Amino acid sequence: MKARGAAAEARAAAFLASHGLRILERNFRTRVGEIDLVAEHDGTLVFVEVRMRASERFGGAAESITAPKRRRIVAAAQLYMTRVPADPPCRFDAVLVDGEGTIRWIPDAFQA
């Protein structure tokens, strides 16, 4: 992972932790995809996609979470769920970081 991307993920994890989420995993990789952060929030399992864009010249960070990317995240989340003994509620969040370092958190950014 590139240094800027790793820094954005670290900032996102700290931001989410400051808002009450407990980070369980970072960079959960499977054969079908990767989840940047896995967290827990009030009994809900949260799968987080972190996107960083230095500028919106080629589209913003939110637009870069395409349908194929969402499908890979959902597939990886399904594999992660096989490791969890119970069947907790879950959601998919996005954390967007812009060129100035501003963080925008979108809870429940997309559905499985």
PDB file of C-alpha atoms in Angstrom:
ATOM      1  CA  MET A   1       0.000   0.000   0.000  1.00  0.00           C
ATOM      2  CA  LYS A   2       1.258   3.427  -0.799  1.00  0.00           C
ATOM      3  CA  ALA A   3       2.229   5.698   2.076  1.00  0.00           C
ATOM      4  CA  ARG A   4      -0.542   8.234   1.383  1.00  0.00           C
ATOM      5  CA  GLY A   5      -3.186   5.520   1.316  1.00  0.00           C
ATOM      6  CA  ALA A   6      -1.874   3.997   4.538  1.00  0.00           C
ATOM      7  CA  ALA A   7      -1.888   7.430   6.164  1.00  0.00           C
ATOM      8  CA  ALA A   8      -5.475   8.034   5.018  1.00  0.00           C
ATOM      9  CA  GLU A   9      -6.562   4.687   6.476  1.00  0.00           C
ATOM     10  CA  ALA A  10      -4.812   5.450   9.768  1.00  0.00           C
ATOM     11  CA  ARG A  11      -6.538   8.844   9.944  1.00  0.00           C
ATOM     12  CA  ALA A  12      -9.882   7.248   9.121  1.00  0.00           C
ATOM     13  CA  ALA A  13      -9.418   4.615  11.846  1.00  0.00           C
ATOM     14  CA  ALA A  14      -8.544   7.288  14.413  1.00  0.00           C
ATOM     15  CA  PHE A  15     -11.514   9.398  13.303  1.00  0.00           C
ATOM     16  CA  LEU A  16     -13.933   6.483  13.608  1.00  0.00           C
ATOM     17  CA  ALA A  17     -12.506   5.482  16.990  1.00  0.00           C
ATOM     18  CA  SER A  18     -13.047   9.043  18.208  1.00  0.00           C
ATOM     19  CA  HIS A  19     -16.700   8.621  17.216  1.00  0.00           C
ATOM     20  CA  GLY A  20     -17.158   5.446  19.256  1.00  0.00           C
ATOM     21  CA  LEU A  21     -16.312   2.708  16.769  1.00  0.00           C
ATOM     22  CA  ARG A  22     -13.962  -0.062  17.867  1.00  0.00           C
ATOM     23  CA  ILE A  23     -11.554  -1.045  15.091  1.00  0.00           C
ATOM     24  CA  LEU A  24     -11.368  -4.845  14.815  1.00  0.00           C
ATOM     25  CA  GLU A  25      -9.273  -5.319  11.670  1.00  0.00           C
ATOM     26  CA  ARG A  26      -7.337  -3.323   9.110  1.00  0.00           C
ATOM     27  CA  ASN A  27      -6.871  -4.431   5.518  1.00  0.00           C
ATOM     28  CA  PHE A  28      -8.823  -7.677   5.713  1.00  0.00           C
ATOM     29  CA  ARG A  29      -7.791  -9.379   2.469  1.00  0.00           C
ATOM     30  CA  THR A  30      -9.481 -12.318   0.776  1.00  0.00           C
ATOM     31  CA  ARG A  31      -9.333 -13.880  -2.652  1.00  0.00           C
ATOM     32  CA  VAL A  32     -12.440 -11.914  -3.653  1.00  0.00           C
ATOM     33  CA  GLY A  33     -11.595  -8.480  -2.298  1.00  0.00           C
ATOM     34  CA  GLU A  34     -10.336  -6.356   0.555  1.00  0.00           C
ATOM     35  CA  ILE A  35     -12.003  -4.426   3.350  1.00  0.00           C
ATOM     36  CA  ASP A  36     -10.013  -1.430   4.541  1.00  0.00           C
ATOM     37  CA  LEU A  37     -11.404  -1.386   8.082  1.00  0.00           C
ATOM     38  CA  VAL A  38     -13.691  -3.669  10.041  1.00  0.00           C
ATOM     39  CA  ALA A  39     -15.197  -2.074  13.129  1.00  0.00           C
ATOM     40  CA  GLU A  40     -17.898  -2.589  15.718  1.00  0.00           C
ATOM     41  CA  HIS A  41     -20.379   0.115  16.680  1.00  0.00           C
ATOM     42  CA  ASP A  42     -23.120  -0.504  19.243  1.00  0.00           C
ATOM     43  CA  GLY A  43     -23.382  -4.186  18.329  1.00  0.00           C
ATOM     44  CA  THR A  44     -23.254  -3.578  14.580  1.00  0.00           C
ATOM     45  CA  LEU A  45     -20.399  -4.885  12.473  1.00  0.00           C
ATOM     46  CA  VAL A  46     -19.189  -2.071  10.216  1.00  0.00           C
ATOM     47  CA  PHE A  47     -17.250  -2.676   6.996  1.00  0.00           C
ATOM     48  CA  VAL A  48     -15.500   0.540   5.990  1.00  0.00           C
ATOM     49  CA  GLU A  49     -14.128   1.580   2.606  1.00  0.00           C
ATOM     50  CA  VAL A  50     -11.597   4.400   2.862  1.00  0.00           C
ATOM     51  CA  ARG A  51     -11.094   6.491  -0.263  1.00  0.00           C
ATOM     52  CA  MET A  52      -8.679   9.333  -0.751  1.00  0.00           C
ATOM     53  CA  ARG A  53      -8.525  11.747  -3.640  1.00  0.00           C
ATOM     54  CA  ALA A  54      -6.020  14.570  -3.875  1.00  0.00           C
ATOM     55  CA  SER A  55      -8.385  16.441  -6.168  1.00  0.00           C
ATOM     56  CA  GLU A  56     -11.730  15.949  -7.856  1.00  0.00           C
ATOM     57  CA  ARG A  57     -10.173  16.289 -11.278  1.00  0.00           C
ATOM     58  CA  PHE A  58     -11.081  12.697 -12.173  1.00  0.00           C
ATOM     59  CA  GLY A  59     -14.127  12.480  -9.890  1.00  0.00           C
ATOM     60  CA  GLY A  60     -14.417  12.586  -6.154  1.00  0.00           C
ATOM     61  CA  ALA A  61     -13.666   9.887  -3.646  1.00  0.00           C
ATOM     62  CA  ALA A  62     -17.312   8.825  -3.340  1.00  0.00           C
ATOM     63  CA  GLU A  63     -17.640   8.311  -7.088  1.00  0.00           C
ATOM     64  CA  SER A  64     -14.625   6.006  -7.012  1.00  0.00           C
ATOM     65  CA  ILE A  65     -16.605   3.401  -5.043  1.00  0.00           C
ATOM     66  CA  THR A  66     -18.009   1.813  -8.168  1.00  0.00           C
ATOM     67  CA  ALA A  67     -20.510  -1.041  -8.421  1.00  0.00           C
ATOM     68  CA  PRO A  68     -17.748  -3.640  -9.057  1.00  0.00           C
ATOM     69  CA  LYS A  69     -15.821  -2.299  -6.029  1.00  0.00           C
ATOM     70  CA  ARG A  70     -18.945  -2.529  -3.869  1.00  0.00           C
ATOM     71  CA  ARG A  71     -19.514  -6.134  -5.011  1.00  0.00           C
ATOM     72  CA  ARG A  72     -15.930  -7.058  -4.010  1.00  0.00           C
ATOM     73  CA  ILE A  73     -16.373  -5.424  -0.591  1.00  0.00           C
ATOM     74  CA  VAL A  74     -19.668  -7.262  -0.017  1.00  0.00           C
ATOM     75  CA  ALA A  75     -18.087 -10.587  -1.072  1.00  0.00           C
ATOM     76  CA  ALA A  76     -15.163 -10.033   1.313  1.00  0.00           C
ATOM     77  CA  ALA A  77     -17.613  -9.096   4.084  1.00  0.00           C
ATOM     78  CA  GLN A  78     -19.517 -12.340   3.515  1.00  0.00           C
ATOM     79  CA  LEU A  79     -16.274 -14.263   4.000  1.00  0.00           C
ATOM     80  CA  TYR A  80     -15.492 -12.231   7.115  1.00  0.00           C
ATOM     81  CA  MET A  81     -18.916 -13.105   8.522  1.00  0.00           C
ATOM     82  CA  THR A  82     -18.008 -16.816   8.397  1.00  0.00           C
ATOM     83  CA  ARG A  83     -15.448 -16.039  11.144  1.00  0.00           C
ATOM     84  CA  VAL A  84     -18.022 -14.408  13.434  1.00  0.00           C
ATOM     85  CA  PRO A  85     -19.797 -16.805  15.822  1.00  0.00           C
ATOM     86  CA  ALA A  86     -23.078 -14.860  15.934  1.00  0.00           C
ATOM     87  CA  ASP A  87     -24.911 -13.156  13.098  1.00  0.00           C
ATOM     88  CA  PRO A  88     -24.721  -9.471  14.097  1.00  0.00           C
ATOM     89  CA  PRO A  89     -26.324  -6.697  12.080  1.00  0.00           C
ATOM     90  CA  CYS A  90     -23.857  -5.128   9.672  1.00  0.00           C
ATOM     91  CA  ARG A  91     -23.518  -2.085   7.476  1.00  0.00           C
ATOM     92  CA  PHE A  92     -21.161  -0.644   4.890  1.00  0.00           C
ATOM     93  CA  ASP A  93     -19.689   2.798   5.585  1.00  0.00           C
ATOM     94  CA  ALA A  94     -17.366   5.014   3.568  1.00  0.00           C
ATOM     95  CA  VAL A  95     -14.759   7.427   4.852  1.00  0.00           C
ATOM     96  CA  LEU A  96     -13.660   9.962   2.268  1.00  0.00           C
ATOM     97  CA  VAL A  97     -10.460  11.952   2.631  1.00  0.00           C
ATOM     98  CA  ASP A  98      -9.800  14.909   0.345  1.00  0.00           C
ATOM     99  CA  GLY A  99      -6.546  16.592  -0.660  1.00  0.00           C
ATOM    100  CA  GLU A 100      -6.622  18.930   2.334  1.00  0.00           C
ATOM    101  CA  GLY A 101      -7.102  16.013   4.722  1.00  0.00           C
ATOM    102  CA  THR A 102     -10.754  16.745   5.429  1.00  0.00           C
ATOM    103  CA  ILE A 103     -12.625  13.602   6.454  1.00  0.00           C
ATOM    104  CA  ARG A 104     -16.209  12.893   5.494  1.00  0.00           C
ATOM    105  CA  TRP A 105     -17.860   9.844   7.048  1.00  0.00           C
ATOM    106  CA  ILE A 106     -20.860   8.307   5.313  1.00  0.00           C
ATOM    107  CA  PRO A 107     -22.535   5.715   7.563  1.00  0.00           C
ATOM    108  CA  ASP A 108     -24.510   3.086   5.660  1.00  0.00           C
ATOM    109  CA  ALA A 109     -23.021   4.319   2.375  1.00  0.00           C
ATOM    110  CA  PHE A 110     -24.348   1.362   0.382  1.00  0.00           C
ATOM    111  CA  GLN A 111     -26.344  -1.836   0.825  1.00  0.00           C
ATOM    112  CA  ALA A 112     -25.261  -5.416   0.308  1.00  0.00           C
TER     113      ALA A 112
END
